[in-house]
Each structure stands twice: as structure tokens, then as C-alpha cells.
């Protein structure tokens, strides 16, 4: 059995993290992507237990109080968190576990899991990011504004991460994530 590992993928909402992760999983089905808990309402097509565990705010607060979340944060008016148990179990089983989380959560993981590999996905530009969020056509105008305000703050923190990858050409970005994950450290530099 291999050695378990924690990998953090962060980047502004709409940059393409979910799409990149889906392709990554198709190519590397051994990876485990943590399913977060959120108080956000499901978007069209999102499935409970698959995209997120959708919970009420009181349920979320109970999970926080009982120490069930590895990290959590409030983002654009909703709460998001990583269930601790599944992640710890998978790492113990030798799995590579990916957390797709926003900046505050990534900062918490840096403190609690300093050995985690932390990657930041950048958009080619903020206007392209806005196009992608609008193209996804699943957020209200208010939610789009909040996501874009957050995006500026998040992008300016990209240097805090071990690796920065611009998701302009999709296949290239995916290839860079694979290099970061599977090539020996010396080959990345
Ligand atoms: P996130 O998970 O970061 O919020 P998504 O994966 O939902 O972002 O992607 C947002 C939108 O951007 C989707 O419509 C997706 O198809 C599109 N997208 C992702 N990567 C690219 C890319 N390299 N070029 C153009 N569009 C992209
Ligand atoms: P969305 O509402 O677009 O699905 O997600 C909004 C933001 O929340 C994204 O930046 C996403 O990475 C982040 N996010 C999703 N799950 C978690 C989580 O468990 N913890 C934290 N801190 N952020 C999360």
C-alpha cells in the first residue's frame, strides 16, 4: 500500500477547478476527491452526496461544534467544510486525497497539514473568469458579484501556494496538475 497524501486545490470560483478535477479523476481513478458539506442550495444537476452534502445552517454549526470538520469557511454567504472522518480514513488507507477548497480553508490546512501539496489555479484574466461564471449560468447576479469580489482577493494570494497553474488551455492545465502530482519534486523546478 502506498503512502497517503493530502492535496489542496484552490482558485477562484469559476476558474475550472471542478472541471479539471473531473478529468483528473477519469484519468486517475485511484485519487479520492473529498465531498464537502455546504449550506448552499444545490445548483441544477448537483447531487447530494456526490457534488456536496447539502445541509442546513444549524446542521453545519453542529458539525463545527462537534469537531467533525477538518476546516471550514464562509464564502459568498454560505458555509463550506471538509468532513474530517472520510479524509483521515482515506489517508490512513494510503489514498491520495484532494480537497477542492477556497482560500481561508487552504490557509487552515497549511497549519494543520503542513506537508499537504497546495496548488492554486489562476484564470487567464478576471474578464475571462467572469465569462466562465456567466457561461456556467448557474449563479444569480448577486452571487456572481460576490464571487468576482472574492476572486480578486484570492488571486492576490496565489503566491502562498506551492504551485500556480493558469487554466487557459484546459489540456495544458490538466497536464501541469499531473506533473505536479506524479513527477518527482526535482522535475517540477
Ligand atoms: P469552479 O469549479 O472552479 O467553480 P467550473 O469547473 O464549474 O469552475 O468551471 C466554470 C466554467 O468554466 C465551466 O463552464 C467550465 O466548462 C469552464 N471552463 C473550465 N476550464 C476552462 C478552460 N480552460 N477554458 C474555457 N472554459 C473553461
Ligand atoms: P461553489 O459554491 O462555487 O461550489 O463553491 C464556492 C467556493 O467554495 C469554491 O471556491 C470552492 O472551492 C469552495 N469550497 C467548496 N468546498 C469547500 C470546503 O469544504 N471548504 C472550503 N473552505 N471551501 C470549499
mmCIF file of C-alpha atoms in Angstrom, residues 6-175:
data_model
loop_
_atom_site.group_PDB
_atom_site.id
_atom_site.type_symbol
_atom_site.label_atom_id
_atom_site.label_comp_id
_atom_site.label_asym_id
_atom_site.label_seq_id
_atom_site.Cartn_x
_atom_site.Cartn_y
_atom_site.Cartn_z
ATOM 1 C CA UNK A 6 -3.237 15.387 1.128
ATOM 2 C CA UNK A 7 -3.527 17.708 -1.872
ATOM 3 C CA UNK A 8 -5.258 21.086 -1.821
ATOM 4 C CA UNK A 9 -6.667 22.673 -4.972
ATOM 5 C CA UNK A 10 -7.700 26.293 -4.634
ATOM 6 C CA UNK A 11 -8.646 29.030 -7.078
ATOM 7 C CA UNK A 12 -11.471 31.489 -7.654
ATOM 8 C CA UNK A 13 -14.959 30.164 -8.214
ATOM 9 C CA UNK A 14 -15.473 29.625 -11.948
ATOM 10 C CA UNK A 15 -11.786 29.118 -12.795
ATOM 11 C CA UNK A 16 -12.440 25.493 -13.744
ATOM 12 C CA UNK A 17 -11.395 23.517 -10.642
ATOM 13 C CA UNK A 18 -14.378 21.166 -10.735
ATOM 14 C CA UNK A 19 -13.982 20.511 -14.467
ATOM 15 C CA UNK A 20 -10.248 19.886 -14.079
ATOM 16 C CA UNK A 21 -10.871 17.522 -11.165
ATOM 17 C CA UNK A 22 -13.455 15.518 -13.088
ATOM 18 C CA UNK A 23 -10.975 14.960 -15.924
ATOM 19 C CA UNK A 24 -8.184 14.190 -13.471
ATOM 20 C CA UNK A 25 -10.348 11.548 -11.786
ATOM 21 C CA UNK A 26 -11.206 9.942 -15.106
ATOM 22 C CA UNK A 27 -7.508 9.559 -15.839
ATOM 23 C CA UNK A 28 -6.536 8.594 -12.278
ATOM 24 C CA UNK A 29 -9.479 6.846 -10.622
ATOM 25 C CA UNK A 30 -7.332 5.958 -7.581
ATOM 26 C CA UNK A 31 -7.402 9.586 -6.441
ATOM 27 C CA UNK A 32 -10.057 10.443 -3.863
ATOM 28 C CA UNK A 33 -11.791 13.825 -4.010
ATOM 29 C CA UNK A 34 -13.296 14.821 -0.670
ATOM 30 C CA UNK A 35 -17.016 15.663 -0.774
ATOM 31 C CA UNK A 36 -17.621 18.863 1.188
ATOM 32 C CA UNK A 37 -20.546 19.904 3.320
ATOM 33 C CA UNK A 38 -22.287 23.145 2.375
ATOM 34 C CA UNK A 39 -25.261 25.277 3.330
ATOM 35 C CA UNK A 40 -25.514 26.498 -0.294
ATOM 36 C CA UNK A 41 -28.591 25.384 -2.218
ATOM 37 C CA UNK A 42 -27.910 22.727 -4.874
ATOM 38 C CA UNK A 43 -27.428 24.015 -8.432
ATOM 39 C CA UNK A 44 -29.349 22.354 -11.240
ATOM 40 C CA UNK A 45 -27.939 18.871 -11.720
ATOM 41 C CA UNK A 46 -25.998 18.768 -8.456
ATOM 42 C CA UNK A 47 -26.491 15.560 -6.477
ATOM 43 C CA UNK A 48 -26.443 15.315 -2.676
ATOM 44 C CA UNK A 49 -23.528 13.178 -1.530
ATOM 45 C CA UNK A 50 -21.820 13.477 -4.883
ATOM 46 C CA UNK A 51 -21.165 17.181 -5.504
ATOM 47 C CA UNK A 52 -21.697 18.203 -1.880
ATOM 48 C CA UNK A 53 -23.550 17.116 1.222
ATOM 49 C CA UNK A 54 -26.224 19.811 1.345
ATOM 50 C CA UNK A 55 -27.084 20.708 4.944
ATOM 51 C CA UNK A 56 -28.926 23.415 6.860
ATOM 52 C CA UNK A 57 -27.025 26.062 8.791
ATOM 53 C CA UNK A 58 -27.939 24.516 12.188
ATOM 54 C CA UNK A 59 -26.678 21.132 10.924
ATOM 55 C CA UNK A 60 -23.451 22.770 9.744
ATOM 56 C CA UNK A 61 -22.985 24.573 13.056
ATOM 57 C CA UNK A 62 -23.459 21.291 14.897
ATOM 58 C CA UNK A 63 -20.735 19.666 12.777
ATOM 59 C CA UNK A 64 -18.366 22.545 13.573
ATOM 60 C CA UNK A 65 -19.155 22.351 17.303
ATOM 61 C CA UNK A 66 -18.529 18.591 17.333
ATOM 62 C CA UNK A 67 -15.176 18.934 15.569
ATOM 63 C CA UNK A 68 -16.375 16.971 12.543
ATOM 64 C CA UNK A 69 -14.812 19.350 10.014
ATOM 65 C CA UNK A 70 -11.135 19.417 9.123
ATOM 66 C CA UNK A 71 -11.513 23.038 8.005
ATOM 67 C CA UNK A 72 -14.413 25.272 7.157
ATOM 68 C CA UNK A 73 -15.120 28.770 5.883
ATOM 69 C CA UNK A 74 -17.891 31.132 4.953
ATOM 70 C CA UNK A 75 -17.869 32.028 1.264
ATOM 71 C CA UNK A 76 -20.239 34.371 -0.555
ATOM 72 C CA UNK A 77 -22.904 33.996 2.137
ATOM 73 C CA UNK A 78 -22.733 30.208 2.570
ATOM 74 C CA UNK A 79 -20.699 27.835 4.743
ATOM 75 C CA UNK A 80 -18.442 25.129 3.315
ATOM 76 C CA UNK A 81 -16.409 22.498 5.154
ATOM 77 C CA UNK A 82 -14.411 19.296 4.748
ATOM 78 C CA UNK A 83 -15.696 16.251 6.667
ATOM 79 C CA UNK A 84 -12.766 15.062 8.790
ATOM 80 C CA UNK A 85 -13.556 11.343 9.091
ATOM 81 C CA UNK A 86 -13.533 10.342 5.405
ATOM 82 C CA UNK A 87 -10.329 12.274 4.710
ATOM 83 C CA UNK A 88 -8.452 10.796 7.668
ATOM 84 C CA UNK A 89 -9.640 7.274 6.809
ATOM 85 C CA UNK A 90 -8.612 7.542 3.156
ATOM 86 C CA UNK A 91 -5.175 8.908 4.044
ATOM 87 C CA UNK A 92 -4.698 6.051 6.505
ATOM 88 C CA UNK A 93 -5.623 3.635 3.727
ATOM 89 C CA UNK A 94 -2.788 5.122 1.660
ATOM 90 C CA UNK A 95 -5.011 7.148 -0.672
ATOM 91 C CA UNK A 96 -4.177 10.494 -2.214
ATOM 92 C CA UNK A 97 -6.950 12.823 -1.091
ATOM 93 C CA UNK A 98 -7.791 16.055 -2.914
ATOM 94 C CA UNK A 99 -9.572 18.956 -1.223
ATOM 95 C CA UNK A 100 -11.108 21.484 -3.610
ATOM 96 C CA UNK A 101 -11.482 24.415 -1.207
ATOM 97 C CA UNK A 102 -11.312 28.204 -1.050
ATOM 98 C CA UNK A 103 -8.513 30.368 0.364
ATOM 99 C CA UNK A 104 -9.429 30.513 4.081
ATOM 100 C CA UNK A 105 -9.772 26.735 4.205
ATOM 101 C CA UNK A 106 -6.454 26.267 2.385
ATOM 102 C CA UNK A 107 -4.789 28.510 4.964
ATOM 103 C CA UNK A 108 -6.227 26.372 7.781
ATOM 104 C CA UNK A 109 -4.923 23.192 6.124
ATOM 105 C CA UNK A 110 -1.480 24.777 5.779
ATOM 106 C CA UNK A 111 -1.369 24.976 9.591
ATOM 107 C CA UNK A 112 -2.855 21.559 10.366
ATOM 108 C CA UNK A 113 -1.281 19.592 7.463
ATOM 109 C CA UNK A 114 1.941 21.463 6.623
ATOM 110 C CA UNK A 115 3.050 18.605 4.346
ATOM 111 C CA UNK A 116 -0.010 18.935 2.077
ATOM 112 C CA UNK A 117 0.750 19.863 -1.541
ATOM 113 C CA UNK A 118 -1.093 23.103 -2.259
ATOM 114 C CA UNK A 119 -1.939 24.128 -5.820
ATOM 115 C CA UNK A 120 -3.574 27.349 -6.960
ATOM 116 C CA UNK A 121 -5.488 27.566 -10.238
ATOM 117 C CA UNK A 122 -5.452 31.003 -11.887
ATOM 118 C CA UNK A 123 -7.738 32.303 -14.642
ATOM 119 C CA UNK A 124 -6.070 33.805 -17.734
ATOM 120 C CA UNK A 125 -7.757 37.112 -16.740
ATOM 121 C CA UNK A 126 -10.553 38.350 -14.489
ATOM 122 C CA UNK A 127 -12.740 39.119 -17.504
ATOM 123 C CA UNK A 128 -12.362 35.522 -18.721
ATOM 124 C CA UNK A 129 -13.246 34.371 -15.196
ATOM 125 C CA UNK A 130 -16.433 36.429 -15.358
ATOM 126 C CA UNK A 131 -17.237 34.906 -18.776
ATOM 127 C CA UNK A 132 -16.855 31.411 -17.324
ATOM 128 C CA UNK A 133 -19.047 32.123 -14.306
ATOM 129 C CA UNK A 134 -21.704 33.639 -16.559
ATOM 130 C CA UNK A 135 -21.288 30.827 -19.115
ATOM 131 C CA UNK A 136 -21.942 28.293 -16.382
ATOM 132 C CA UNK A 137 -25.293 30.106 -15.982
ATOM 133 C CA UNK A 138 -25.943 28.721 -12.523
ATOM 134 C CA UNK A 139 -25.403 31.689 -10.210
ATOM 135 C CA UNK A 140 -27.634 34.688 -9.542
ATOM 136 C CA UNK A 141 -26.351 38.182 -10.414
ATOM 137 C CA UNK A 142 -25.746 38.795 -6.707
ATOM 138 C CA UNK A 143 -23.791 35.548 -6.347
ATOM 139 C CA UNK A 144 -21.709 36.411 -9.427
ATOM 140 C CA UNK A 145 -20.783 39.809 -7.952
ATOM 141 C CA UNK A 146 -19.746 38.211 -4.648
ATOM 142 C CA UNK A 147 -17.701 35.554 -6.431
ATOM 143 C CA UNK A 148 -15.867 38.163 -8.514
ATOM 144 C CA UNK A 149 -15.102 40.294 -5.443
ATOM 145 C CA UNK A 150 -13.638 37.219 -3.725
ATOM 146 C CA UNK A 151 -11.708 36.315 -6.864
ATOM 147 C CA UNK A 152 -9.545 39.454 -6.686
ATOM 148 C CA UNK A 153 -8.572 38.694 -3.098
ATOM 149 C CA UNK A 154 -7.915 35.025 -3.853
ATOM 150 C CA UNK A 155 -5.804 35.654 -6.947
ATOM 151 C CA UNK A 156 -3.595 38.060 -4.988
ATOM 152 C CA UNK A 157 -2.856 35.212 -2.526
ATOM 153 C CA UNK A 158 -1.736 32.757 -5.238
ATOM 154 C CA UNK A 159 1.916 33.104 -4.178
ATOM 155 C CA UNK A 160 1.139 31.492 -0.820
ATOM 156 C CA UNK A 161 0.734 28.174 -2.654
ATOM 157 C CA UNK A 162 3.407 25.644 -3.656
ATOM 158 C CA UNK A 163 2.379 25.659 -7.323
ATOM 159 C CA UNK A 164 0.434 28.108 -9.520
ATOM 160 C CA UNK A 165 -1.245 26.872 -12.705
ATOM 161 C CA UNK A 166 -3.082 29.088 -15.208
ATOM 162 C CA UNK A 167 -6.173 27.356 -16.595
ATOM 163 C CA UNK A 168 -6.146 28.916 -20.067
ATOM 164 C CA UNK A 169 -5.758 25.900 -22.338
ATOM 165 C CA UNK A 170 -7.609 23.152 -20.470
ATOM 166 C CA UNK A 171 -5.440 20.198 -21.541
ATOM 167 C CA UNK A 172 -2.258 22.078 -20.707
ATOM 168 C CA UNK A 173 -3.533 22.984 -17.245
ATOM 169 C CA UNK A 174 -4.561 19.377 -16.636
ATOM 170 C CA UNK A 175 -1.114 18.207 -17.755
#
